[in-house]
mmCIF file of C-alpha atoms in Angstrom:
data_model
loop_
_atom_site.group_PDB
_atom_site.id
_atom_site.type_symbol
_atom_site.label_atom_id
_atom_site.label_comp_id
_atom_site.label_asym_id
_atom_site.label_seq_id
_atom_site.Cartn_x
_atom_site.Cartn_y
_atom_site.Cartn_z
ATOM 1 C CA SER T 244 -10.919 0.481 -10.996
ATOM 2 C CA ALA T 245 -10.760 4.017 -9.678
ATOM 3 C CA VAL T 246 -8.925 7.215 -10.413
ATOM 4 C CA ILE T 247 -7.744 8.826 -7.222
ATOM 5 C CA SER T 248 -6.313 12.283 -6.862
ATOM 6 C CA GLN T 249 -4.620 13.794 -3.869
ATOM 7 C CA LYS T 250 -3.895 17.411 -3.100
ATOM 8 C CA PRO T 251 -1.329 18.670 -2.514
ATOM 9 C CA SER T 252 1.121 16.336 -4.196
ATOM 10 C CA ARG T 253 3.867 17.624 -1.947
ATOM 11 C CA ASP T 254 4.459 20.313 0.614
ATOM 12 C CA ILE T 255 7.132 21.670 2.900
ATOM 13 C CA CYS T 256 5.823 22.871 6.240
ATOM 14 C CA GLN T 257 7.130 24.403 9.404
ATOM 15 C CA ARG T 258 6.938 22.525 12.665
ATOM 16 C CA GLY T 259 3.917 23.342 14.771
ATOM 17 C CA THR T 260 1.672 23.974 11.803
ATOM 18 C CA SER T 261 -1.039 21.737 10.311
ATOM 19 C CA LEU T 262 -1.653 20.484 6.803
ATOM 20 C CA THR T 263 -4.852 19.097 5.325
ATOM 21 C CA ILE T 264 -4.574 16.550 2.545
ATOM 22 C CA GLN T 265 -7.466 15.897 0.236
ATOM 23 C CA CYS T 266 -8.380 12.648 -1.481
ATOM 24 C CA GLN T 267 -10.902 12.611 -4.312
ATOM 25 C CA VAL T 268 -12.137 9.509 -6.143
ATOM 26 C CA ASP T 269 -13.922 9.430 -9.479
ATOM 27 C CA SER T 270 -16.394 6.724 -8.463
ATOM 28 C CA GLN T 271 -18.336 5.667 -5.443
ATOM 29 C CA VAL T 272 -16.268 3.575 -3.113
ATOM 30 C CA THR T 273 -17.176 1.348 -0.235
ATOM 31 C CA MET T 274 -14.190 2.103 1.918
ATOM 32 C CA MET T 275 -11.439 4.679 2.183
ATOM 33 C CA PHE T 276 -8.225 4.419 4.125
ATOM 34 C CA TRP T 277 -5.251 6.582 4.960
ATOM 35 C CA TYR T 278 -1.723 5.179 5.083
ATOM 36 C CA ARG T 279 1.631 6.639 6.006
ATOM 37 C CA GLN T 280 4.933 5.730 4.427
ATOM 38 C CA GLN T 281 7.861 7.084 6.364
ATOM 39 C CA PRO T 282 11.146 7.593 4.499
ATOM 40 C CA GLY T 283 12.572 4.272 3.391
ATOM 41 C CA GLN T 284 9.832 2.381 5.172
ATOM 42 C CA SER T 285 6.773 0.384 4.307
ATOM 43 C CA LEU T 286 3.193 1.522 4.538
ATOM 44 C CA THR T 287 1.336 1.709 7.816
ATOM 45 C CA LEU T 288 -2.408 2.079 8.097
ATOM 46 C CA ILE T 289 -3.431 5.210 9.963
ATOM 47 C CA ALA T 290 -7.197 4.902 9.923
ATOM 48 C CA THR T 291 -10.351 3.947 8.103
ATOM 49 C CA ALA T 292 -12.298 6.985 6.938
ATOM 50 C CA ASN T 293 -15.964 6.379 7.690
ATOM 51 C CA GLN T 294 -18.607 8.296 5.808
ATOM 52 C CA GLY T 295 -20.476 10.684 8.046
ATOM 53 C CA SER T 296 -18.938 9.444 11.265
ATOM 54 C CA GLU T 297 -15.670 9.423 13.157
ATOM 55 C CA ALA T 298 -12.763 7.606 11.603
ATOM 56 C CA THR T 299 -11.488 4.326 13.044
ATOM 57 C CA TYR T 300 -7.866 4.687 14.071
ATOM 58 C CA GLU T 301 -5.187 2.022 14.269
ATOM 59 C CA SER T 302 -3.014 1.543 17.285
ATOM 60 C CA GLY T 303 -0.554 4.378 17.654
ATOM 61 C CA PHE T 304 -2.642 6.937 15.806
ATOM 62 C CA VAL T 305 -5.085 9.353 17.450
ATOM 63 C CA ILE T 306 -7.754 11.707 16.233
ATOM 64 C CA ASP T 307 -6.185 14.787 17.785
ATOM 65 C CA LYS T 308 -3.061 14.290 15.704
ATOM 66 C CA PHE T 309 -4.677 12.990 12.504
ATOM 67 C CA PRO T 310 -8.257 14.241 12.245
ATOM 68 C CA ILE T 311 -10.062 12.721 9.282
ATOM 69 C CA SER T 312 -13.270 13.667 7.565
ATOM 70 C CA ARG T 313 -15.313 11.858 4.965
ATOM 71 C CA PRO T 314 -18.423 13.841 4.134
ATOM 72 C CA ASN T 315 -19.472 11.667 1.174
ATOM 73 C CA LEU T 316 -18.604 8.499 -0.740
ATOM 74 C CA THR T 317 -15.934 10.040 -2.945
ATOM 75 C CA PHE T 318 -14.013 12.515 -0.785
ATOM 76 C CA SER T 319 -11.922 12.465 2.371
ATOM 77 C CA THR T 320 -9.411 14.669 4.119
ATOM 78 C CA LEU T 321 -6.570 13.893 6.477
ATOM 79 C CA THR T 322 -5.074 16.621 8.622
ATOM 80 C CA VAL T 323 -1.620 16.281 10.098
ATOM 81 C CA SER T 324 -1.734 18.519 13.166
ATOM 82 C CA ASN T 325 0.980 20.270 15.122
ATOM 83 C CA MET T 326 3.608 18.817 12.830
ATOM 84 C CA SER T 327 7.117 17.815 13.788
ATOM 85 C CA PRO T 328 9.942 16.564 11.570
ATOM 86 C CA GLU T 329 8.943 12.996 12.494
ATOM 87 C CA ASP T 330 5.754 13.530 10.510
ATOM 88 C CA SER T 331 7.748 13.835 7.301
ATOM 89 C CA SER T 332 6.299 11.027 5.209
ATOM 90 C CA ILE T 333 4.286 10.164 2.168
ATOM 91 C CA TYR T 334 0.590 10.035 3.006
ATOM 92 C CA LEU T 335 -1.564 7.892 0.749
ATOM 93 C CA CYS T 336 -5.260 7.376 0.559
ATOM 94 C CA SER T 337 -6.668 4.133 -0.722
ATOM 95 C CA VAL T 338 -10.121 3.024 -1.725
ATOM 96 C CA VAL T 339 -12.076 -0.147 -2.207
ATOM 97 C CA VAL T 340 -14.424 0.267 -5.135
ATOM 98 C CA ALA T 341 -17.924 -1.122 -4.962
ATOM 99 C CA GLY T 342 -17.812 -4.439 -6.815
ATOM 100 C CA ASP T 343 -13.991 -4.825 -6.733
ATOM 101 C CA TYR T 344 -14.019 -7.072 -3.748
ATOM 102 C CA ASN T 345 -11.084 -6.556 -1.499
ATOM 103 C CA GLU T 346 -9.000 -4.848 -4.157
ATOM 104 C CA GLN T 347 -7.546 -1.569 -3.053
ATOM 105 C CA PHE T 348 -6.448 1.248 -5.275
ATOM 106 C CA PHE T 349 -3.994 3.790 -4.012
ATOM 107 C CA GLY T 350 -3.703 7.468 -4.663
ATOM 108 C CA PRO T 351 -0.428 9.004 -5.857
ATOM 109 C CA GLY T 352 0.449 10.154 -2.354
ATOM 110 C CA THR T 353 1.287 13.447 -0.722
ATOM 111 C CA ARG T 354 4.948 13.925 0.128
ATOM 112 C CA LEU T 355 5.225 15.988 3.289
ATOM 113 C CA THR T 356 8.440 17.469 4.598
ATOM 114 C CA VAL T 357 8.413 19.160 7.991
ATOM 115 C CA LEU T 358 11.284 21.484 8.818
ATOM 116 C CA ALA G 118 0.476 -10.945 15.946
ATOM 117 C CA GLN G 119 -0.282 -10.799 12.269
ATOM 118 C CA SER G 120 2.654 -9.907 10.098
ATOM 119 C CA VAL G 121 4.080 -9.958 6.615
ATOM 120 C CA THR G 122 7.779 -10.519 6.097
ATOM 121 C CA GLN G 123 9.880 -9.815 3.049
ATOM 122 C CA PRO G 124 13.304 -11.251 3.847
ATOM 123 C CA ASP G 125 15.153 -9.534 1.019
ATOM 124 C CA ILE G 126 15.664 -5.801 1.356
ATOM 125 C CA HIS G 127 17.418 -5.354 -1.951
ATOM 126 C CA ILE G 128 17.843 -7.579 -5.007
ATOM 127 C CA THR G 129 19.931 -6.855 -8.070
ATOM 128 C CA VAL G 130 19.177 -8.768 -11.225
ATOM 129 C CA SER G 131 20.432 -8.576 -14.787
ATOM 130 C CA GLU G 132 18.058 -7.590 -17.517
ATOM 131 C CA GLY G 133 16.582 -10.713 -19.060
ATOM 132 C CA ALA G 134 17.232 -12.826 -16.000
ATOM 133 C CA SER G 135 14.537 -14.306 -13.813
ATOM 134 C CA LEU G 136 13.366 -12.688 -10.614
ATOM 135 C CA GLU G 137 11.874 -14.120 -7.462
ATOM 136 C CA LEU G 138 10.804 -12.055 -4.472
ATOM 137 C CA ARG G 139 9.981 -13.773 -1.224
ATOM 138 C CA CYS G 140 7.062 -13.100 1.053
ATOM 139 C CA ASN G 141 6.024 -14.917 4.198
ATOM 140 C CA TYR G 142 2.996 -14.255 6.311
ATOM 141 C CA SER G 143 1.910 -15.017 9.833
ATOM 142 C CA TYR G 144 -1.835 -15.009 10.227
ATOM 143 C CA GLY G 145 -4.283 -17.110 12.203
ATOM 144 C CA ALA G 146 -6.186 -18.070 9.069
ATOM 145 C CA THR G 147 -5.068 -17.939 5.458
ATOM 146 C CA PRO G 148 -5.191 -14.268 4.563
ATOM 147 C CA TYR G 149 -5.883 -12.573 1.292
ATOM 148 C CA LEU G 150 -2.511 -11.841 -0.287
ATOM 149 C CA PHE G 151 -1.357 -9.107 -2.615
ATOM 150 C CA TRP G 152 1.704 -7.853 -4.397
ATOM 151 C CA TYR G 153 2.080 -4.149 -5.150
ATOM 152 C CA VAL G 154 4.763 -2.286 -7.056
ATOM 153 C CA GLN G 155 5.874 1.263 -6.396
ATOM 154 C CA SER G 156 8.008 2.877 -9.053
ATOM 155 C CA PRO G 157 10.085 5.923 -8.165
ATOM 156 C CA GLY G 158 7.810 8.879 -7.584
ATOM 157 C CA GLN G 159 4.738 6.802 -8.395
ATOM 158 C CA GLY G 160 1.858 5.464 -6.402
ATOM 159 C CA LEU G 161 1.219 1.836 -5.622
ATOM 160 C CA GLN G 162 -0.001 -0.442 -8.374
ATOM 161 C CA LEU G 163 -1.547 -3.827 -7.749
ATOM 162 C CA LEU G 164 0.309 -6.607 -9.559
ATOM 163 C CA LEU G 165 -1.784 -9.551 -8.459
ATOM 164 C CA LYS G 166 -3.870 -10.954 -5.654
ATOM 165 C CA TYR G 167 -4.764 -14.289 -4.133
ATOM 166 C CA PHE G 168 -7.999 -15.035 -2.343
ATOM 167 C CA SER G 169 -8.467 -18.783 -2.778
ATOM 168 C CA GLY G 170 -8.407 -21.516 -5.376
ATOM 169 C CA ASP G 171 -5.603 -22.010 -7.852
ATOM 170 C CA THR G 172 -2.351 -21.435 -5.998
ATOM 171 C CA LEU G 173 -0.541 -20.018 -9.034
ATOM 172 C CA VAL G 174 -1.782 -16.526 -9.734
ATOM 173 C CA GLN G 175 -1.106 -14.542 -12.880
ATOM 174 C CA GLY G 176 -0.792 -10.797 -12.721
ATOM 175 C CA ILE G 177 0.009 -7.828 -14.856
ATOM 176 C CA LYS G 178 3.360 -7.031 -16.473
ATOM 177 C CA GLY G 179 4.255 -10.729 -16.766
ATOM 178 C CA PHE G 180 4.353 -11.391 -13.026
ATOM 179 C CA GLU G 181 3.036 -14.448 -11.273
ATOM 180 C CA ALA G 182 2.945 -15.579 -7.672
ATOM 181 C CA GLU G 183 2.575 -18.925 -6.005
ATOM 182 C CA PHE G 184 0.746 -19.466 -2.755
ATOM 183 C CA LYS G 185 2.168 -22.239 -0.587
ATOM 184 C CA ARG G 186 0.137 -22.871 2.524
ATOM 185 C CA SER G 187 2.676 -25.283 4.003
ATOM 186 C CA GLN G 188 5.357 -22.624 3.864
ATOM 187 C CA SER G 189 3.106 -19.627 4.606
ATOM 188 C CA SER G 190 4.581 -18.037 1.534
ATOM 189 C CA PHE G 191 3.442 -16.050 -1.463
ATOM 190 C CA ASN G 192 6.497 -15.524 -3.645
ATOM 191 C CA LEU G 193 6.465 -13.306 -6.691
ATOM 192 C CA ARG G 194 8.229 -14.328 -9.899
ATOM 193 C CA LYS G 195 8.981 -13.032 -13.329
ATOM 194 C CA PRO G 196 10.763 -15.158 -15.932
ATOM 195 C CA SER G 197 12.580 -12.328 -17.707
ATOM 196 C CA VAL G 198 13.123 -8.952 -16.130
ATOM 197 C CA HIS G 199 13.026 -5.697 -18.056
ATOM 198 C CA TRP G 200 14.800 -2.515 -17.009
ATOM 199 C CA SER G 201 11.412 -0.956 -16.319
ATOM 200 C CA ASP G 202 10.838 -3.498 -13.539
ATOM 201 C CA ALA G 203 13.257 -1.620 -11.310
ATOM 202 C CA ALA G 204 11.043 -0.535 -8.423
ATOM 203 C CA GLU G 205 10.011 -1.237 -4.865
ATOM 204 C CA TYR G 206 7.825 -4.292 -4.387
ATOM 205 C CA PHE G 207 5.506 -4.759 -1.445
ATOM 206 C CA CYS G 208 3.760 -7.880 -0.299
ATOM 207 C CA ALA G 209 0.574 -7.256 1.660
ATOM 208 C CA ALA G 210 -2.081 -9.273 3.413
ATOM 209 C CA SER G 211 -5.487 -8.843 4.964
ATOM 210 C CA ASN G 212 -7.851 -11.023 6.892
ATOM 211 C CA PRO G 213 -10.619 -12.430 4.678
ATOM 212 C CA GLY G 214 -13.454 -9.930 4.580
ATOM 213 C CA ASP G 215 -11.290 -7.183 6.064
ATOM 214 C CA TYR G 216 -9.878 -4.566 3.794
ATOM 215 C CA LYS G 217 -7.148 -3.339 6.087
ATOM 216 C CA LEU G 218 -3.766 -4.213 4.621
ATOM 217 C CA SER G 219 -0.589 -5.132 6.449
ATOM 218 C CA PHE G 220 2.476 -4.538 4.347
ATOM 219 C CA GLY G 221 5.871 -6.151 4.335
ATOM 220 C CA ALA G 222 8.943 -3.956 4.528
ATOM 221 C CA GLY G 223 9.391 -4.024 0.789
ATOM 222 C CA THR G 224 12.086 -5.272 -1.583
ATOM 223 C CA THR G 225 13.966 -2.881 -3.818
ATOM 224 C CA VAL G 226 14.759 -4.362 -7.203
ATOM 225 C CA THR G 227 17.626 -2.989 -9.240
ATOM 226 C CA VAL G 228 18.009 -4.093 -12.833
ATOM 227 C CA ARG G 229 21.449 -3.933 -14.380
ATOM 228 C CA ALA G 230 22.073 -3.864 -18.087
#
């Protein structure tokens, strides 16, 4: 298993600003992902965070809006840029731990409200 | 297109009664299947998973799920529900060898005394 922490746990931001969310894992992981959960909705995959290279984005998500970094095996950041109220969501990182084949563990999420 | 469907948006069940949550998938090949639970204000917790083999899968917290290829279903069950089972339940799937999950819309379970 893995213990995942996210910072901040929640934030209230003004439109037009940007917020960077951090995801830290206590063990080396093979893969890291970022998901979005809009209010009352299910989870949607934003991108795969690739170590040392550009993230792989899903359809409908672009790097300019959601830049992602992953400098090492245990840490990643997601930035929500030029925010609008439509970006109000819970953002979750998830990881696949080396050896736990295809089992994903999710962080506690970051609840973002954009005014 | 690949998809996961949870037909029931909201289910109310009495404490002690049985619970069944439905999940259907549409994938080209049999996907890996998962059930997650999200309690209020909490993150997602994996209840159980199916990759292959025995079609009845046991999970944590007394949950089990049955994979039925003919019906493209992976329904979650619990024989006797506890008040602490009130939560949002998500069915998810991925292509074999691919870790990217597609989630169903979720089913909210309310437990009444």
